[in-house]
Amino acid sequence: MARVPLLVALCLVCFASGASAAGRKMVGVYELRKGDFSVKVTNWGATVTSVVFPDSKGNLGDVVLGYDTIAEYVNGSSYFGALVGRVANRVAKARFVLDGKVYNLYANDGKNALHGGHRGFSKVIWTVKEYVAGGDSPHITLYYHSFDGEQGFPGDLDVYVTYELSSPYVLRVRMNATALDKATPVNLAQHTYWNLGGQGSGRDVLGHTVQLFAAHYTPVDGTLIPTGQLAPVAGTPYDLRTPTAVGARVRQVSGGSSNGSAVYGFDINYAVDGEDARALRKVAVVRDGASGRAMELWADQPGVQFYTGNFLKDVKGKGGAVYGQYGALCLETQGFPDAVNQPGFPSQIVRPGQAAYKHDMVFKFSF
Ligand SMILES: *[C@@H]1O[C@H](CO)[C@@H](O)[C@H](O)[C@H]1NC(C)=O
Ligand SMILES: *[C@@H]1O[C@H](CO)[C@@H](O)[C@H](O)[C@H]1NC(C)=O
Ligand SMILES: *[C@@H]1O[C@H](CO)[C@@H](O)[C@H](O)[C@H]1NC(C)=O
């Protein structure tokens, strides 16, 4: 049963032609366009496959990493552009206790669970609920029903994500999830890899400057599981409160290890500043001096995982591009990693009959 959607995806790779595909469970690529600003989304993993806007000289460029075909997204292991869940980031030892019951998840990152497991929300077909390609607010709404026990998580869950071009160079992402019959942790994250110089430019992001509106971060152990502390960034290489070149810091921070080999780079959760962790507020500003492009990110989540593509290595991407280490950066707004095992972290538990999970992001691009 679990394999059927994969086969369906591989057989039905196609480019959808407008709204006629809405509601059908086939895999397509949907373009949203407002003048020279365009975004492409596929319902495979609710994935953003391209974001195009001009640089300071007026040249259009695609600023997100990805692949040319859906088959490569199906096979890929980097989560390019994907919507990850049911619980993004790591859950220690792929296990948690909720309301006295033990739940075992699919361990796909050593002993830990990562990004919802082996077949999380980034590896399933979403249903296209609504698609408006152009006009004042081009948008697409995708829906996924996650079943009780999927990858070990409790209860049925209805999940929606809407991608919308809400004004000329603004991309809005709105997510929600409703627990239908059991309490469950929910932590969704948008996993787009950004390179404002252009995904095929051959340049990495070490020259980008990043500013994060975060005075604290959650330190981690060697397997990237938080220790539970909330530590000040002041006096550490994690302090990005003023615009800082990625390359100036990247070798001062440990980027975890995959299979015994340690890498340098950011792969760490910051606690976003602000009194109200659920209010929409400025999270980050990223600038690429070479292209003149910049991106401001706003969100309403307690945390943001800042990742600098530490594990990218010779990945064959769009149009013959090859992505290497530090070839892009991710700013994954979300709850704190492993919150389900950390009583001191903001709760990610969503209960039936109570408020749904909500997560809004706003990307403002300029050039
Ligand atoms: C599948 O992914 C692996 C790396 O994860 C890569 O080596 C292989 O070439 C990919 N296959 C296809 C058909 O894209
Ligand atoms: C979730 O989003 C969908 C699509 O925008 C919307 O129809 C639905 O009412 C939302 N649900 C909640 C609980 O906010
Ligand atoms: C570790 O890497 C080696 C060589 O790349 C590979 O053969 C082995 O399967 C990997 N082990 C794990 C647990 O990923």
CSV table of N, CA and C in Angstrom, one decimal, residues 20-177:
chain,number,residue,atom,x,y,z
A,20,SER,N,-7.7,22.5,-14.7
A,20,SER,CA,-8.4,21.2,-15.0
A,20,SER,C,-7.9,20.1,-14.1
A,21,ALA,N,-6.6,20.3,-13.7
A,21,ALA,CA,-6.0,19.2,-12.9
A,21,ALA,C,-6.4,19.3,-11.4
A,22,ALA,N,-7.0,20.4,-11.0
A,22,ALA,CA,-7.3,20.7,-9.6
A,22,ALA,C,-8.2,19.5,-9.1
A,23,GLY,N,-7.8,19.1,-7.9
A,23,GLY,CA,-8.6,18.1,-7.2
A,23,GLY,C,-8.2,16.7,-7.6
A,24,ARG,N,-7.4,16.5,-8.7
A,24,ARG,CA,-7.0,15.2,-9.1
A,24,ARG,C,-5.7,14.8,-8.4
A,25,LYS,N,-5.6,13.5,-8.2
A,25,LYS,CA,-4.3,13.0,-7.5
A,25,LYS,C,-3.3,12.6,-8.6
A,26,MET,N,-2.9,13.6,-9.4
A,26,MET,CA,-1.8,13.2,-10.2
A,26,MET,C,-0.7,14.3,-10.0
A,27,VAL,N,0.5,13.9,-10.4
A,27,VAL,CA,1.6,14.8,-10.1
A,27,VAL,C,1.9,15.8,-11.2
A,28,GLY,N,1.9,17.1,-10.9
A,28,GLY,CA,2.1,18.1,-11.9
A,28,GLY,C,3.0,19.2,-11.3
A,29,VAL,N,3.3,20.1,-12.2
A,29,VAL,CA,4.0,21.3,-11.8
A,29,VAL,C,3.2,22.5,-12.1
A,30,TYR,N,3.0,23.4,-11.2
A,30,TYR,CA,2.0,24.5,-11.3
A,30,TYR,C,2.8,25.8,-11.2
A,31,GLU,N,2.6,26.6,-12.2
A,31,GLU,CA,3.3,27.9,-12.1
A,31,GLU,C,2.3,29.0,-11.6
A,32,LEU,N,2.9,29.9,-10.7
A,32,LEU,CA,2.2,31.1,-10.2
A,32,LEU,C,3.0,32.2,-10.8
A,33,ARG,N,2.3,33.2,-11.4
A,33,ARG,CA,3.0,34.3,-12.1
A,33,ARG,C,2.4,35.6,-11.9
A,34,LYS,N,3.3,36.6,-11.6
A,34,LYS,CA,2.9,38.0,-11.4
A,34,LYS,C,4.0,38.8,-12.1
A,35,GLY,N,3.7,39.2,-13.4
A,35,GLY,CA,4.8,39.9,-14.2
A,35,GLY,C,6.0,39.1,-14.3
A,36,ASP,N,7.2,39.6,-13.9
A,36,ASP,CA,8.4,38.9,-14.0
A,36,ASP,C,8.8,38.1,-12.8
A,37,PHE,N,7.8,38.0,-11.9
A,37,PHE,CA,8.0,37.2,-10.7
A,37,PHE,C,7.2,35.9,-10.8
A,38,SER,N,7.9,34.8,-10.7
A,38,SER,CA,7.2,33.5,-10.9
A,38,SER,C,7.7,32.4,-9.9
A,39,VAL,N,6.8,31.6,-9.5
A,39,VAL,CA,7.1,30.5,-8.6
A,39,VAL,C,6.5,29.2,-9.2
A,40,LYS,N,7.2,28.1,-9.1
A,40,LYS,CA,6.6,26.8,-9.5
A,40,LYS,C,6.6,25.9,-8.3
A,41,VAL,N,5.5,25.2,-8.3
A,41,VAL,CA,5.2,24.3,-7.2
A,41,VAL,C,4.8,22.9,-7.8
A,42,THR,N,5.2,21.8,-7.2
A,42,THR,CA,4.6,20.5,-7.5
A,42,THR,C,3.9,20.0,-6.3
A,43,ASN,N,2.9,19.2,-6.6
A,43,ASN,CA,2.1,18.5,-5.5
A,43,ASN,C,2.8,17.3,-5.0
A,44,TRP,N,4.0,16.9,-5.6
A,44,TRP,CA,4.8,15.9,-5.0
A,44,TRP,C,5.6,16.6,-3.9
A,45,GLY,N,5.2,16.2,-2.6
A,45,GLY,CA,5.8,16.8,-1.5
A,45,GLY,C,5.5,18.3,-1.2
A,46,ALA,N,4.5,18.8,-1.9
A,46,ALA,CA,4.1,20.2,-1.8
A,46,ALA,C,5.4,21.1,-2.0
A,47,THR,N,6.2,20.8,-3.0
A,47,THR,CA,7.5,21.3,-3.2
A,47,THR,C,7.6,22.5,-4.1
A,48,VAL,N,8.4,23.5,-3.6
A,48,VAL,CA,8.7,24.7,-4.5
A,48,VAL,C,9.8,24.3,-5.4
A,49,THR,N,9.6,24.3,-6.7
A,49,THR,CA,10.7,23.9,-7.6
A,49,THR,C,11.4,25.0,-8.2
A,50,SER,N,10.8,26.2,-8.3
A,50,SER,CA,11.6,27.4,-8.7
A,50,SER,C,11.0,28.7,-8.2
A,51,VAL,N,11.9,29.7,-8.0
A,51,VAL,CA,11.4,31.0,-7.7
A,51,VAL,C,12.3,32.0,-8.6
A,52,VAL,N,11.6,32.7,-9.5
A,52,VAL,CA,12.4,33.5,-10.4
A,52,VAL,C,12.0,35.0,-10.2
A,53,PHE,N,13.0,35.8,-10.2
A,53,PHE,CA,12.8,37.3,-10.2
A,53,PHE,C,14.1,37.9,-10.6
A,54,PRO,N,14.1,39.2,-11.0
A,54,PRO,CA,15.3,39.8,-11.6
A,54,PRO,C,16.4,40.1,-10.6
A,55,ASP,N,17.6,40.3,-11.1
A,55,ASP,CA,18.7,40.8,-10.3
A,55,ASP,C,18.8,42.3,-10.5
A,56,SER,N,19.8,43.0,-9.9
A,56,SER,CA,19.9,44.4,-10.0
A,56,SER,C,20.1,44.9,-11.5
A,57,LYS,N,20.5,44.0,-12.4
A,57,LYS,CA,20.7,44.4,-13.8
A,57,LYS,C,19.5,44.1,-14.6
A,58,GLY,N,18.5,43.5,-14.0
A,58,GLY,CA,17.3,43.1,-14.7
A,58,GLY,C,17.3,41.7,-15.3
A,59,ASN,N,18.4,41.0,-15.0
A,59,ASN,CA,18.4,39.6,-15.5
A,59,ASN,C,17.6,38.7,-14.6
A,60,LEU,N,16.7,37.9,-15.2
A,60,LEU,CA,15.9,36.9,-14.4
A,60,LEU,C,16.8,35.8,-13.9
A,61,GLY,N,16.6,35.3,-12.7
A,61,GLY,CA,17.3,34.1,-12.3
A,61,GLY,C,16.4,33.3,-11.3
A,62,ASP,N,16.7,32.0,-11.3
A,62,ASP,CA,16.0,31.1,-10.4
A,62,ASP,C,16.8,30.9,-9.2
A,63,VAL,N,16.3,31.3,-8.0
A,63,VAL,CA,17.1,31.3,-6.8
A,63,VAL,C,17.0,30.1,-5.9
A,64,VAL,N,16.3,29.1,-6.3
A,64,VAL,CA,16.2,27.9,-5.5
A,64,VAL,C,16.8,26.6,-6.1
A,65,LEU,N,17.4,25.8,-5.3
A,65,LEU,CA,17.9,24.5,-5.8
A,65,LEU,C,16.8,23.6,-6.1
A,66,GLY,N,17.0,22.7,-7.0
A,66,GLY,CA,16.0,21.7,-7.3
A,66,GLY,C,16.5,20.8,-8.5
A,67,TYR,N,15.5,20.0,-9.0
A,67,TYR,CA,15.8,19.1,-10.1
A,67,TYR,C,14.9,19.4,-11.3
A,68,ASP,N,15.2,18.9,-12.4
A,68,ASP,CA,14.5,19.1,-13.7
A,68,ASP,C,13.2,18.2,-13.7
A,69,THR,N,13.3,17.0,-13.1
A,69,THR,CA,12.2,16.1,-13.2
A,69,THR,C,11.6,15.7,-11.8
A,70,ILE,N,10.3,15.3,-11.8
A,70,ILE,CA,9.7,14.8,-10.6
A,70,ILE,C,10.4,13.5,-10.1
A,71,ALA,N,10.8,12.7,-11.1
A,71,ALA,CA,11.5,11.4,-10.7
A,71,ALA,C,12.7,11.7,-9.8
A,72,GLU,N,13.4,12.8,-10.1
A,72,GLU,CA,14.6,13.1,-9.3
A,72,GLU,C,14.2,13.6,-7.9
A,73,TYR,N,13.0,14.3,-7.8
A,73,TYR,CA,12.5,14.7,-6.5
A,73,TYR,C,12.1,13.4,-5.7
A,74,VAL,N,11.5,12.4,-6.4
A,74,VAL,CA,11.1,11.2,-5.7
A,74,VAL,C,12.3,10.5,-5.1
A,75,ASN,N,13.4,10.5,-5.9
A,75,ASN,CA,14.6,9.8,-5.5
A,75,ASN,C,15.5,10.6,-4.5
A,76,GLY,N,15.4,11.9,-4.6
A,76,GLY,CA,16.3,12.8,-3.9
A,76,GLY,C,16.3,12.7,-2.4
A,77,SER,N,17.4,13.0,-1.7
A,77,SER,CA,17.4,12.9,-0.3
A,77,SER,C,17.8,14.3,0.4
A,78,SER,N,17.7,15.4,-0.4
A,78,SER,CA,18.1,16.7,0.2
A,78,SER,C,16.9,17.5,0.6
A,79,TYR,N,15.7,17.1,0.4
A,79,TYR,CA,14.5,17.9,0.7
A,79,TYR,C,14.4,19.2,0.0
A,80,PHE,N,15.0,19.3,-1.2
A,80,PHE,CA,14.9,20.5,-2.0
A,80,PHE,C,13.5,21.1,-2.1
A,81,GLY,N,13.2,22.3,-1.6
A,81,GLY,CA,11.9,22.9,-1.7
A,81,GLY,C,10.8,22.3,-1.1
A,82,ALA,N,11.0,21.2,-0.3
A,82,ALA,CA,9.8,20.4,0.2
A,82,ALA,C,9.2,21.0,1.4
A,83,LEU,N,7.9,20.5,1.6
A,83,LEU,CA,7.2,20.8,2.8
A,83,LEU,C,7.4,19.6,3.7
A,84,VAL,N,8.2,19.8,4.8
A,84,VAL,CA,8.5,18.6,5.6
A,84,VAL,C,7.6,18.5,6.8
A,85,GLY,N,7.3,17.3,7.2
A,85,GLY,CA,6.4,16.9,8.3
A,85,GLY,C,6.2,15.5,8.4
A,86,ARG,N,5.4,14.9,9.3
A,86,ARG,CA,4.5,15.5,10.2
A,86,ARG,C,5.3,16.3,11.3
A,87,VAL,N,6.5,15.8,11.6
A,87,VAL,CA,7.4,16.6,12.5
A,87,VAL,C,8.7,16.9,11.9
A,88,ALA,N,8.9,18.1,11.4
A,88,ALA,CA,10.2,18.5,10.8
A,88,ALA,C,11.3,18.4,11.9
A,89,ASN,N,12.5,18.3,11.4
A,89,ASN,CA,13.7,18.3,12.2
A,89,ASN,C,13.8,17.0,13.0
A,90,ARG,N,14.6,16.9,14.0
A,90,ARG,CA,14.9,15.6,14.6
A,90,ARG,C,14.1,15.3,15.8
A,91,VAL,N,13.7,14.1,16.0
A,91,VAL,CA,13.1,13.6,17.2
A,91,VAL,C,14.1,12.5,17.7
A,92,ALA,N,14.6,12.8,18.9
A,92,ALA,CA,15.7,12.0,19.5
A,92,ALA,C,15.2,10.5,19.7
A,93,LYS,N,16.1,9.6,19.2
A,93,LYS,CA,15.9,8.2,19.3
A,93,LYS,C,14.5,7.7,18.7
A,94,ALA,N,14.0,8.6,17.8
A,94,ALA,CA,12.8,8.3,17.1
A,94,ALA,C,11.7,7.8,18.0
A,95,ARG,N,11.5,8.5,19.1
A,95,ARG,CA,10.6,8.0,20.1
A,95,ARG,C,10.1,9.2,21.0
A,96,PHE,N,8.8,9.1,21.4
A,96,PHE,CA,8.3,10.1,22.3
A,96,PHE,C,7.2,9.5,23.1
A,97,VAL,N,6.8,10.2,24.2
A,97,VAL,CA,5.7,9.7,25.0
A,97,VAL,C,4.7,10.8,25.0
A,98,LEU,N,3.4,10.5,24.7
A,98,LEU,CA,2.3,11.5,24.7
A,98,LEU,C,1.1,10.9,25.5
A,99,ASP,N,0.7,11.7,26.5
A,99,ASP,CA,-0.5,11.2,27.3
A,99,ASP,C,-0.2,9.8,27.8
A,100,GLY,N,1.0,9.5,28.2
A,100,GLY,CA,1.3,8.2,28.8
A,100,GLY,C,1.6,7.1,27.9
A,101,LYS,N,1.4,7.3,26.6
A,101,LYS,CA,1.7,6.3,25.6
A,101,LYS,C,3.0,6.5,24.8
A,102,VAL,N,3.7,5.4,24.6
A,102,VAL,CA,5.0,5.5,23.9
A,102,VAL,C,4.7,5.4,22.4
A,103,TYR,N,5.3,6.3,21.6
A,103,TYR,CA,5.2,6.2,20.1
A,103,TYR,C,6.6,6.0,19.6
A,104,ASN,N,6.8,5.0,18.7
A,104,ASN,CA,8.0,4.8,18.0
A,104,ASN,C,7.9,5.2,16.6
A,105,LEU,N,8.9,6.1,16.2
A,105,LEU,CA,8.8,6.6,14.8
A,105,LEU,C,9.8,5.9,13.9
A,106,TYR,N,9.8,6.2,12.7
A,106,TYR,CA,10.7,5.6,11.7
A,106,TYR,C,12.1,6.3,11.9
A,107,ALA,N,13.1,5.6,12.3
A,107,ALA,CA,14.4,6.2,12.4
A,107,ALA,C,15.2,6.3,11.1
A,108,ASN,N,15.4,7.5,10.6
A,108,ASN,CA,16.0,7.6,9.3
A,108,ASN,C,17.2,8.5,9.3
A,109,ASP,N,17.7,8.8,10.6
A,109,ASP,CA,18.9,9.7,10.7
A,109,ASP,C,19.7,9.1,11.9
A,110,GLY,N,20.4,8.0,11.5
A,110,GLY,CA,21.0,7.2,12.6
A,110,GLY,C,19.9,6.7,13.5
A,111,LYS,N,19.9,6.9,14.8
A,111,LYS,CA,18.9,6.4,15.7
A,111,LYS,C,17.7,7.4,15.8
A,112,ASN,N,17.9,8.6,15.2
A,112,ASN,CA,16.9,9.6,15.3
A,112,ASN,C,15.9,9.6,14.1
A,113,ALA,N,14.8,10.2,14.3
A,113,ALA,CA,13.8,10.5,13.2
A,113,ALA,C,14.1,11.9,12.6
A,114,LEU,N,14.1,12.0,11.3
A,114,LEU,CA,14.4,13.3,10.7
A,114,LEU,C,13.2,13.6,9.7
A,115,HIS,N,12.7,14.8,9.8
A,115,HIS,CA,11.7,15.3,8.8
A,115,HIS,C,10.6,14.4,8.6
A,116,GLY,N,10.1,13.8,9.6
A,116,GLY,CA,8.8,13.0,9.5
A,116,GLY,C,9.1,11.6,9.1
A,117,GLY,N,10.3,11.2,9.0
A,117,GLY,CA,10.6,9.7,8.7
A,117,GLY,C,11.0,9.5,7.3
A,118,HIS,N,11.0,8.2,7.0
A,118,HIS,CA,11.4,7.7,5.7
A,118,HIS,C,10.5,8.2,4.6
A,119,ARG,N,9.2,8.3,4.9
A,119,ARG,CA,8.2,8.7,3.9
A,119,ARG,C,7.3,9.8,4.5
A,120,GLY,N,8.0,10.9,4.8
A,120,GLY,CA,7.2,12.0,5.4
A,120,GLY,C,6.4,12.8,4.4
A,121,PHE,N,5.9,14.0,4.8
A,121,PHE,CA,5.0,14.8,3.9
A,121,PHE,C,5.7,15.2,2.6
A,122,SER,N,7.1,15.2,2.6
A,122,SER,CA,7.8,15.6,1.5
A,122,SER,C,7.9,14.5,0.4
A,123,LYS,N,7.5,13.3,0.8
A,123,LYS,CA,7.6,12.1,-0.1
A,123,LYS,C,6.2,11.5,-0.4
A,124,VAL,N,5.2,12.4,-0.4
A,124,VAL,CA,3.8,11.9,-0.7
A,124,VAL,C,3.2,12.8,-1.8
A,125,ILE,N,2.1,12.4,-2.4
A,125,ILE,CA,1.4,13.2,-3.3
A,125,ILE,C,0.3,14.0,-2.6
A,126,TRP,N,0.3,15.3,-2.8
A,126,TRP,CA,-0.7,16.1,-2.2
A,126,TRP,C,-1.8,16.3,-3.2
A,127,THR,N,-3.0,16.6,-2.7
A,127,THR,CA,-4.1,16.9,-3.6
A,127,THR,C,-4.2,18.4,-3.9
A,128,VAL,N,-4.4,18.8,-5.2
A,128,VAL,CA,-4.5,20.2,-5.5
A,128,VAL,C,-6.0,20.6,-5.3
A,129,LYS,N,-6.2,21.5,-4.3
A,129,LYS,CA,-7.5,21.9,-3.9
A,129,LYS,C,-7.9,23.1,-4.7
A,130,GLU,N,-7.0,24.0,-5.0
A,130,GLU,CA,-7.3,25.2,-5.7
A,130,GLU,C,-6.1,25.7,-6.4
A,131,TYR,N,-6.2,26.2,-7.6
A,131,TYR,CA,-5.1,26.7,-8.4
A,131,TYR,C,-5.5,27.9,-9.2
A,132,VAL,N,-4.9,29.0,-9.0
A,132,VAL,CA,-5.1,30.2,-9.8
A,132,VAL,C,-3.7,30.7,-10.2
A,133,ALA,N,-3.5,30.6,-11.5
A,133,ALA,CA,-2.1,30.8,-12.0
A,133,ALA,C,-1.7,32.3,-12.0
A,134,GLY,N,-2.7,33.2,-12.3
A,134,GLY,CA,-2.3,34.6,-12.5
A,134,GLY,C,-3.3,35.5,-11.8
A,135,GLY,N,-3.4,36.7,-12.3
A,135,GLY,CA,-4.3,37.7,-11.7
A,135,GLY,C,-3.7,38.4,-10.5
A,136,ASP,N,-4.6,38.9,-9.6
A,136,ASP,CA,-4.1,39.7,-8.4
A,136,ASP,C,-3.4,38.9,-7.4
A,137,SER,N,-3.9,37.7,-7.1
A,137,SER,CA,-3.2,36.8,-6.1
A,137,SER,C,-3.1,35.4,-6.6
A,138,PRO,N,-2.1,35.1,-7.5
A,138,PRO,CA,-1.9,33.8,-8.0
A,138,PRO,C,-1.7,32.9,-6.7
A,139,HIS,N,-2.3,31.7,-6.7
A,139,HIS,CA,-2.1,30.8,-5.5
A,139,HIS,C,-2.4,29.4,-5.8
A,140,ILE,N,-1.8,28.5,-5.0
A,140,ILE,CA,-2.2,27.1,-5.1
A,140,ILE,C,-2.4,26.6,-3.7
A,141,THR,N,-3.4,25.9,-3.4
A,141,THR,CA,-3.7,25.2,-2.1
A,141,THR,C,-3.6,23.7,-2.3
A,142,LEU,N,-2.7,23.1,-1.5
A,142,LEU,CA,-2.5,21.7,-1.5
A,142,LEU,C,-3.0,21.1,-0.2
A,143,TYR,N,-3.5,19.8,-0.3
A,143,TYR,CA,-4.1,19.2,0.8
A,143,TYR,C,-3.5,17.8,1.0
A,144,TYR,N,-3.2,17.3,2.2
A,144,TYR,CA,-2.8,16.0,2.4
A,144,TYR,C,-3.5,15.4,3.7
A,145,HIS,N,-4.0,14.2,3.5
A,145,HIS,CA,-4.6,13.5,4.7
A,145,HIS,C,-3.6,12.5,5.2
A,146,SER,N,-3.0,12.8,6.4
A,146,SER,CA,-2.1,11.9,7.0
A,146,SER,C,-2.8,10.9,7.9
A,147,PHE,N,-2.6,9.6,7.7
A,147,PHE,CA,-3.4,8.6,8.4
A,147,PHE,C,-2.8,8.3,9.8
A,148,ASP,N,-3.6,7.7,10.6
A,148,ASP,CA,-3.2,7.3,12.0
A,148,ASP,C,-2.1,6.2,11.9
A,149,GLY,N,-1.0,6.5,12.5
A,149,GLY,CA,0.1,5.5,12.5
A,149,GLY,C,1.1,5.7,11.4
A,150,GLU,N,0.8,6.7,10.5
A,150,GLU,CA,1.8,7.0,9.4
A,150,GLU,C,3.1,7.4,10.0
A,151,GLN,N,4.2,6.6,9.6
A,151,GLN,CA,5.5,6.8,10.1
A,151,GLN,C,5.6,6.8,11.6
A,152,GLY,N,4.6,6.2,12.2
A,152,GLY,CA,4.5,6.1,13.7
A,152,GLY,C,3.8,7.1,14.4
A,153,PHE,N,3.3,8.1,13.7
A,153,PHE,CA,2.6,9.3,14.4
A,153,PHE,C,1.1,8.9,14.7
A,154,PRO,N,0.6,9.4,15.8
A,154,PRO,CA,-0.8,9.1,16.2
A,154,PRO,C,-1.8,10.0,15.5
A,155,GLY,N,-2.9,9.3,15.1
A,155,GLY,CA,-4.1,10.0,14.7
A,155,GLY,C,-4.1,10.5,13.3
A,156,ASP,N,-5.3,10.6,12.8
A,156,ASP,CA,-5.5,11.2,11.4
A,156,ASP,C,-5.3,12.7,11.5
A,157,LEU,N,-4.8,13.3,10.4
A,157,LEU,CA,-4.4,14.7,10.4
A,157,LEU,C,-4.7,15.3,9.0
A,158,ASP,N,-5.5,16.4,9.0
A,158,ASP,CA,-5.7,17.1,7.7
A,158,ASP,C,-4.7,18.2,7.6
A,159,VAL,N,-4.0,18.3,6.5
A,159,VAL,CA,-2.9,19.3,6.4
A,159,VAL,C,-3.1,20.1,5.1
A,160,TYR,N,-3.0,21.4,5.2
A,160,TYR,CA,-3.1,22.3,4.0
A,160,TYR,C,-1.9,23.2,4.0
A,161,VAL,N,-1.5,23.5,2.7
A,161,VAL,CA,-0.5,24.5,2.5
A,161,VAL,C,-0.9,25.3,1.3
A,162,THR,N,-0.9,26.7,1.4
A,162,THR,CA,-1.2,27.6,0.3
A,162,THR,C,0.1,28.4,0.0
A,163,TYR,N,0.5,28.4,-1.3
A,163,TYR,CA,1.6,29.2,-1.7
A,163,TYR,C,0.9,30.4,-2.5
A,164,GLU,N,1.2,31.6,-2.2
A,164,GLU,CA,0.5,32.7,-2.9
A,164,GLU,C,1.5,33.9,-3.2
A,165,LEU,N,1.4,34.4,-4.4
A,165,LEU,CA,2.1,35.6,-4.7
A,165,LEU,C,1.2,36.8,-4.3
A,166,SER,N,1.4,37.3,-3.1
A,166,SER,CA,0.4,38.3,-2.6
A,166,SER,C,0.6,39.7,-3.1
A,167,SER,N,1.8,40.1,-3.4
A,167,SER,CA,2.1,41.3,-4.1
A,167,SER,C,3.4,41.2,-4.9
A,168,PRO,N,3.8,42.1,-5.8
A,168,PRO,CA,4.8,41.9,-6.8
A,168,PRO,C,5.9,40.9,-6.4
A,169,TYR,N,6.7,41.1,-5.4
A,169,TYR,CA,7.8,40.2,-5.1
A,169,TYR,C,7.6,39.6,-3.7
A,170,VAL,N,6.4,39.2,-3.4
A,170,VAL,CA,6.2,38.6,-2.1
A,170,VAL,C,5.5,37.2,-2.3
A,171,LEU,N,6.2,36.3,-1.6
A,171,LEU,CA,5.6,34.9,-1.6
A,171,LEU,C,5.2,34.6,-0.2
A,172,ARG,N,3.9,34.3,-0.1
A,172,ARG,CA,3.3,33.9,1.2
A,172,ARG,C,3.1,32.4,1.3
A,173,VAL,N,3.4,31.8,2.4
A,173,VAL,CA,3.2,30.4,2.6
A,173,VAL,C,2.3,30.3,3.9
A,174,ARG,N,1.2,29.7,3.7
A,174,ARG,CA,0.3,29.5,4.9
A,174,ARG,C,0.0,28.0,5.1
A,175,MET,N,0.3,27.5,6.3
A,175,MET,CA,0.1,26.1,6.5
A,175,MET,C,-0.9,25.9,7.7
A,176,ASN,N,-1.6,24.8,7.7
A,176,ASN,CA,-2.4,24.5,8.9
A,176,ASN,C,-2.6,23.0,8.9
A,177,ALA,N,-2.9,22.5,10.1
A,177,ALA,CA,-3.1,21.1,10.3
A,177,ALA,C,-4.1,20.9,11.5
